[in-house]
Amino acid sequence: MNSVFNLFPEQASSISSEIDLLYLFILIVSVVFTLLAAFLVIFFAVKYRRRSEDDRPEPPHADSKLEIAAGAFLLVLLMGMFFWGAKLYFKGNRPPSDAMEVLVTGKQWMWKLQHPNGKREINTLHVPLGVPVKLTMTSEDVIHSFFIPAFRVKNDVLPGRYTQVWFEPVKAGRYDLFCTEYCGNEHSRMVGWVEVMEPADYERWLSIGTTAAASTAAGGGPGESPVDAGARLFAELGCVTCHNQNSGALGPNLTGVFGREETMTDGSVVTVDENYLRESILNSQAKIVAGYAPIMPVFKGLINEDQLAQIIAYIKSLNDNGTDG
Amino acid sequence: MTMNTVATDNPVPAGSEKHYLTNGHTLSSWLFTVDHKRIGILYLISLVVFFLLGGAAAVLFRLDLMTPAGDLLRSETYNKLFTMHGIVMIFFFLIPSIPAVLGNFLLPIMLGTRDVAFPKLNLLSWYVFMAGGLLALFAIVFGGVDSGWTFYTPYSTMYANSNVILAVCGAFIAGFSSIMTALNFVVTIHKMRAPGLTWFRLPLFVWAMYATSLVVLLGTPVVAITLVMIFVERLLHFGIFDPALGGDPVLFQHLFWFYSHPAVYIMILPSMGVVSELISAFSRRRIYGYKFVAYSSLAIAVIGFFVWGHHMFVSSQSVYAGLIFSFLTFFVAVPTAIKILNWTMTLYKGSVSLQAPMLYAFGFLGLFTIGGMTGLFLSTMATDIHLHDTYFVVAHFHYVMVGGGVMGFLGGLHFWWPKMTGRMYPEGWAIFAAIVIFVGFNLTFFPQFQLGYHGMPRRYHEYASQFQILHVMSTAGASILGFGYLIMTGYLIWSLKFGKVAGSNPWGARGLEWETTSPPPTENFLVTPVVKHEAYAYDVPSETSDVQEPRPEQHNV
Ligand SMILES: [Cu+2]
Ligand SMILES: [Cu+2]
């Protein structure tokens, strides 16, 4: 059992101990400087205490070399901190390409999660040990923030856009999951658990049908993976009529589009990511791909967050199928 | 402590002579005064009331946090209380505290002039401040605002109740009061310095007021516009911040922190100015590296405008923007550390006397150093990811803003109390209270660093049970802290009537404010002083602190 009096909380992800090492470094620097300052202040106050009301000490002769040297020394130390912190931050920002993707939707006051095979859960996240997991997150209402202290990861979850967090659990167990952006009355109840399981246990857990309550609350049929649901919607909503492999298609072929650089009619170049796909579907008139007419309907209000996430998952899956783009 | 001692240098008890306090006793002589000293006192009284209200809210929610389930309050009440605490303490206590009270009272005297440049504007600023404060209080107490003092959108614009509008309006109005005061200070410092008082002879307190005023003038309009945008979105449903209306929720955070980060310096720079005065007076020498200290205030003020994004490392702001903000933030640390070095070096070979104001200055040094150091954990991107929006942040900014801002304010209040009231506070009680406050403060906030690193999120009414022990420690500390403040309020009020009569210069300090009587006459100086020395010329035999009256031969220009 990890006590709150331990220096570090539970270290359960691949980056936990790296963050803690950096924390320890800053801690040592801080403690050394604070103690040094405290010692000098107290020492001088005692040594140079006023001995008589007529004391007239010499005015100080400031040594600008001392000031500049101290400033420069400090700056070097701080730059070390900066680079170390930035390097780790970048690492924490780039999920490995083979990361397993879980969709997360925050709403007042619960977390809805969906696994790659379509299994849904609420306020609990089951993940396999030793497998990198990437969470693609959005909110249905206000800003929330997804925080797993034992993994040292956190990111805000915003309405109208996707954000992500990734981690690789290194220790089986049950860890706190908190919402850390104030989101209204029951903010402090927007909490849950992360269950890190042996991969075999996770597979077994995945294969057990999801509870009916969770799947209706989250919407959509149980057992259908986001990619499958997205493919179904892609046909149902008529996307295929314009987006297909035919040479005369009205819209661009979406195979292999994810991650590609696209040129727009105004000459700007964008890299296709989740947020770009989101905008292209909900508000297709915002950016028009060069060479195409602005004829795509606006889907805002016609599909909900879950369906949007599924369609995007489907479009992303087109990359893996190897079909020529 | 003898109460009936008559001060050796001033046989006339305060009250029976003519000075700014005796110049009219009616309520209207106060409410319509244009005397900067009386306006400073009006602010002092108003701010103490706001401080006690904000403090009472904190006591309530700290008691509630004794148990993981938050048994004392309901969630709604808890959320409203922390919002009230934040709004009141920041907008209606910390931001105005030192400039509006000590700055108003002292700046013209330190400059050797009769009043600020625009005395009527100065009075207007108090009315505007009170209007804003009462409006916000009304909204909070009767309506209940639960958005936190940060008013993050789209919660504040679409989901919180509509009293948010009133509270925002209150903060907006108070912003104008800050602008008026700042404008007054800048013009006064530029135009009304006494003969001989060149820029580099100014007391560091004046430099700090100058830097603060610049920050206020540049930053406040931005937050004012931002608050108007909240208005427009909330009332007219015009999409600015809410994505459901086509707005951008993160835009609000940029605009908000563009002001609110510099606002931290609005709270802390004045305090640094006070501490410079205190350390110099109680070690009887010029501040080590005067120019470095003066310029570092300006450097902090300028760099402070380019670091706002360090509040947004996990907000989905681009990683490159984050990189730049983190980088610049480290640069603010340098001038700050230089100041601490200079204050420490001032003590070296000085003549140090540990009276209550100096204890507060030491308290400032200790707490502010811890506040600054813990800022490093938050400006380092990788550690901030984990610490953002946890109790670590709460502890950090209380160390900076209370440990720094409030300790400076209290130190200054004690130091200039004899000047403002003509009476000494009781030294023994003051030392006792200063120690109680220091201990209580640390016990309240130190455990919160540990809470934060262990993952306790801020603004939580209920929490996981492993955190309880640290919360109980924190609440115990808060009770001690509150007790310290009460003792202090008690003896300060007591001293108004029973305190020993203070002479013009009870500390043997240098500075124009010590060359006039305590309390000063309405016109501050009977004759315009002429400044012949640098600030803090303790080595030059004093021409005045032994001779208590302004000297006629100083008359000049
Ligand atoms: Cu929340
Ligand atoms: Cu900041």
mmCIF file of N, CA, C and O in Angstrom, chain A residues 196-236:
data_model
loop_
_atom_site.group_PDB
_atom_site.id
_atom_site.type_symbol
_atom_site.label_atom_id
_atom_site.label_comp_id
_atom_site.label_asym_id
_atom_site.label_seq_id
_atom_site.Cartn_x
_atom_site.Cartn_y
_atom_site.Cartn_z
ATOM 1 N N VAL A 196 -5.376 -2.379 -14.444
ATOM 2 C CA VAL A 196 -4.338 -2.914 -15.316
ATOM 3 C C VAL A 196 -4.302 -4.433 -15.125
ATOM 4 O O VAL A 196 -4.104 -4.921 -14.020
ATOM 5 N N MET A 197 -4.556 -5.175 -16.229
ATOM 6 C CA MET A 197 -4.685 -6.628 -16.131
ATOM 7 C C MET A 197 -3.616 -7.309 -16.962
ATOM 8 O O MET A 197 -3.101 -6.738 -17.926
ATOM 9 N N GLU A 198 -3.325 -8.567 -16.618
ATOM 10 C CA GLU A 198 -2.459 -9.376 -17.473
ATOM 11 C C GLU A 198 -3.144 -9.446 -18.844
ATOM 12 O O GLU A 198 -4.375 -9.563 -18.912
ATOM 13 N N PRO A 199 -2.369 -9.392 -19.961
ATOM 14 C CA PRO A 199 -2.998 -9.368 -21.287
ATOM 15 C C PRO A 199 -4.024 -10.482 -21.489
ATOM 16 O O PRO A 199 -5.078 -10.246 -22.079
ATOM 17 N N ALA A 200 -3.721 -11.672 -20.962
ATOM 18 C CA ALA A 200 -4.672 -12.777 -21.159
ATOM 19 C C ALA A 200 -5.982 -12.468 -20.441
ATOM 20 O O ALA A 200 -7.071 -12.690 -20.978
ATOM 21 N N ASP A 201 -5.869 -11.939 -19.220
ATOM 22 C CA ASP A 201 -7.082 -11.582 -18.472
ATOM 23 C C ASP A 201 -7.862 -10.511 -19.210
ATOM 24 O O ASP A 201 -9.086 -10.515 -19.237
ATOM 25 N N TYR A 202 -7.099 -9.574 -19.791
ATOM 26 C CA TYR A 202 -7.756 -8.502 -20.525
ATOM 27 C C TYR A 202 -8.537 -9.077 -21.696
ATOM 28 O O TYR A 202 -9.702 -8.716 -21.903
ATOM 29 N N GLU A 203 -7.917 -10.006 -22.453
ATOM 30 C CA GLU A 203 -8.610 -10.606 -23.592
ATOM 31 C C GLU A 203 -9.893 -11.298 -23.129
ATOM 32 O O GLU A 203 -10.943 -11.166 -23.735
ATOM 33 N N ARG A 204 -9.770 -12.016 -22.002
ATOM 34 C CA ARG A 204 -10.936 -12.716 -21.472
ATOM 35 C C ARG A 204 -12.021 -11.700 -21.101
ATOM 36 O O ARG A 204 -13.177 -11.837 -21.429
ATOM 37 N N TRP A 205 -11.557 -10.636 -20.455
ATOM 38 C CA TRP A 205 -12.508 -9.599 -20.033
ATOM 39 C C TRP A 205 -13.211 -8.993 -21.249
ATOM 40 O O TRP A 205 -14.418 -8.786 -21.260
ATOM 41 N N LEU A 206 -12.416 -8.753 -22.319
ATOM 42 C CA LEU A 206 -12.986 -8.142 -23.523
ATOM 43 C C LEU A 206 -14.066 -9.010 -24.140
ATOM 44 O O LEU A 206 -15.072 -8.506 -24.640
ATOM 45 N N SER A 207 -13.818 -10.316 -24.081
ATOM 46 C CA SER A 207 -14.733 -11.206 -24.801
ATOM 47 C C SER A 207 -16.059 -11.391 -24.059
ATOM 48 O O SER A 207 -17.061 -11.772 -24.654
ATOM 49 N N ILE A 208 -16.074 -11.112 -22.763
ATOM 50 C CA ILE A 208 -17.340 -11.206 -22.040
ATOM 51 C C ILE A 208 -18.216 -10.040 -22.480
ATOM 52 O O ILE A 208 -17.762 -8.894 -22.502
ATOM 53 N N GLY A 209 -19.459 -10.335 -22.852
ATOM 54 C CA GLY A 209 -20.361 -9.276 -23.348
ATOM 55 C C GLY A 209 -20.431 -8.118 -22.363
ATOM 56 O O GLY A 209 -20.367 -8.294 -21.157
ATOM 57 N N THR A 210 -20.541 -6.950 -22.910
ATOM 58 C CA THR A 210 -20.609 -5.788 -22.037
ATOM 59 C C THR A 210 -21.971 -5.744 -21.348
ATOM 60 O O THR A 210 -22.941 -6.277 -21.857
ATOM 61 N N THR A 211 -22.024 -5.107 -20.206
ATOM 62 C CA THR A 211 -23.295 -5.060 -19.482
ATOM 63 C C THR A 211 -24.270 -4.201 -20.266
ATOM 64 O O THR A 211 -23.892 -3.212 -20.895
ATOM 65 N N ALA A 212 -25.502 -4.583 -20.230
ATOM 66 C CA ALA A 212 -26.523 -3.885 -21.006
ATOM 67 C C ALA A 212 -26.619 -2.423 -20.593
ATOM 68 O O ALA A 212 -26.721 -1.533 -21.428
ATOM 69 N N ALA A 213 -26.518 -2.182 -19.300
ATOM 70 C CA ALA A 213 -26.684 -0.811 -18.800
ATOM 71 C C ALA A 213 -25.643 0.115 -19.411
ATOM 72 O O ALA A 213 -25.964 1.185 -19.932
ATOM 73 N N ALA A 214 -24.407 -0.343 -19.377
ATOM 74 C CA ALA A 214 -23.339 0.504 -19.885
ATOM 75 C C ALA A 214 -23.522 0.783 -21.365
ATOM 76 O O ALA A 214 -23.337 1.904 -21.815
ATOM 77 N N SER A 215 -23.917 -0.226 -22.127
ATOM 78 C CA SER A 215 -23.973 0.022 -23.562
ATOM 79 C C SER A 215 -25.156 0.902 -23.945
ATOM 80 O O SER A 215 -25.032 1.711 -24.852
ATOM 81 N N THR A 216 -26.276 0.778 -23.257
ATOM 82 C CA THR A 216 -27.368 1.693 -23.618
ATOM 83 C C THR A 216 -27.037 3.112 -23.196
ATOM 84 O O THR A 216 -27.299 4.053 -23.936
ATOM 85 N N ALA A 217 -26.431 3.252 -22.008
ATOM 86 C CA ALA A 217 -26.082 4.595 -21.556
ATOM 87 C C ALA A 217 -25.154 5.257 -22.559
ATOM 88 O O ALA A 217 -25.227 6.454 -22.805
ATOM 89 N N ALA A 218 -24.246 4.482 -23.121
ATOM 90 C CA ALA A 218 -23.278 5.063 -24.032
ATOM 91 C C ALA A 218 -23.804 5.124 -25.462
ATOM 92 O O ALA A 218 -23.208 5.763 -26.312
ATOM 93 N N GLY A 219 -24.901 4.467 -25.754
ATOM 94 C CA GLY A 219 -25.478 4.511 -27.100
ATOM 95 C C GLY A 219 -24.790 3.536 -28.036
ATOM 96 O O GLY A 219 -23.610 3.267 -27.914
ATOM 97 N N GLY A 220 -25.546 2.993 -28.994
ATOM 98 C CA GLY A 220 -24.927 2.090 -29.956
ATOM 99 C C GLY A 220 -25.032 0.648 -29.522
ATOM 100 O O GLY A 220 -25.129 0.349 -28.337
ATOM 101 N N GLY A 221 -25.013 -0.235 -30.489
ATOM 102 C CA GLY A 221 -25.193 -1.651 -30.189
ATOM 103 C C GLY A 221 -23.986 -2.244 -29.529
ATOM 104 O O GLY A 221 -22.869 -1.857 -29.823
ATOM 105 N N PRO A 222 -24.192 -3.169 -28.630
ATOM 106 C CA PRO A 222 -23.073 -3.821 -27.976
ATOM 107 C C PRO A 222 -22.357 -4.733 -28.954
ATOM 108 O O PRO A 222 -22.952 -5.255 -29.884
ATOM 109 N N GLY A 223 -21.095 -4.875 -28.750
ATOM 110 C CA GLY A 223 -20.364 -5.857 -29.532
ATOM 111 C C GLY A 223 -19.932 -5.367 -30.903
ATOM 112 O O GLY A 223 -19.149 -6.018 -31.567
ATOM 113 N N GLU A 224 -20.418 -4.221 -31.326
ATOM 114 C CA GLU A 224 -19.995 -3.741 -32.641
ATOM 115 C C GLU A 224 -18.769 -2.851 -32.439
ATOM 116 O O GLU A 224 -18.809 -1.904 -31.659
ATOM 117 N N SER A 225 -17.676 -3.130 -33.116
ATOM 118 C CA SER A 225 -16.472 -2.322 -32.891
ATOM 119 C C SER A 225 -16.669 -0.944 -33.511
ATOM 120 O O SER A 225 -17.490 -0.775 -34.411
ATOM 121 N N PRO A 226 -15.926 0.058 -33.031
ATOM 122 C CA PRO A 226 -16.086 1.401 -33.606
ATOM 123 C C PRO A 226 -15.859 1.399 -35.109
ATOM 124 O O PRO A 226 -16.577 2.083 -35.847
ATOM 125 N N VAL A 227 -14.900 0.591 -35.581
ATOM 126 C CA VAL A 227 -14.619 0.580 -37.016
ATOM 127 C C VAL A 227 -15.812 0.018 -37.783
ATOM 128 O O VAL A 227 -16.263 0.598 -38.780
ATOM 129 N N ASP A 228 -16.378 -1.076 -37.281
ATOM 130 C CA ASP A 228 -17.533 -1.670 -37.958
ATOM 131 C C ASP A 228 -18.706 -0.708 -37.958
ATOM 132 O O ASP A 228 -19.389 -0.527 -38.970
ATOM 133 N N ALA A 229 -18.934 -0.084 -36.791
ATOM 134 C CA ALA A 229 -20.043 0.861 -36.699
ATOM 135 C C ALA A 229 -19.814 2.010 -37.672
ATOM 136 O O ALA A 229 -20.748 2.479 -38.337
ATOM 137 N N GLY A 230 -18.555 2.449 -37.770
ATOM 138 C CA GLY A 230 -18.229 3.550 -38.670
ATOM 139 C C GLY A 230 -18.494 3.146 -40.115
ATOM 140 O O GLY A 230 -19.049 3.930 -40.893
ATOM 141 N N ALA A 231 -18.127 1.925 -40.489
ATOM 142 C CA ALA A 231 -18.353 1.467 -41.858
ATOM 143 C C ALA A 231 -19.850 1.444 -42.162
ATOM 144 O O ALA A 231 -20.296 1.877 -43.231
ATOM 145 N N ARG A 232 -20.622 0.977 -41.173
ATOM 146 C CA ARG A 232 -22.085 0.930 -41.359
ATOM 147 C C ARG A 232 -22.621 2.344 -41.580
ATOM 148 O O ARG A 232 -23.376 2.618 -42.526
ATOM 149 N N LEU A 233 -22.183 3.289 -40.699
ATOM 150 C CA LEU A 233 -22.665 4.668 -40.817
ATOM 151 C C LEU A 233 -22.235 5.290 -42.142
ATOM 152 O O LEU A 233 -22.983 6.053 -42.756
ATOM 153 N N PHE A 234 -21.024 4.957 -42.569
ATOM 154 C CA PHE A 234 -20.487 5.525 -43.804
ATOM 155 C C PHE A 234 -21.412 5.188 -44.972
ATOM 156 O O PHE A 234 -21.648 6.005 -45.855
ATOM 157 N N ALA A 235 -21.966 3.973 -44.923
ATOM 158 C CA ALA A 235 -22.909 3.581 -45.969
ATOM 159 C C ALA A 235 -24.278 4.219 -45.720
ATOM 160 O O ALA A 235 -24.870 4.830 -46.608
ATOM 161 N N GLU A 236 -24.755 4.105 -44.494
ATOM 162 C CA GLU A 236 -26.099 4.601 -44.172
ATOM 163 C C GLU A 236 -26.260 6.095 -44.452
ATOM 164 O O GLU A 236 -27.303 6.555 -44.905
#
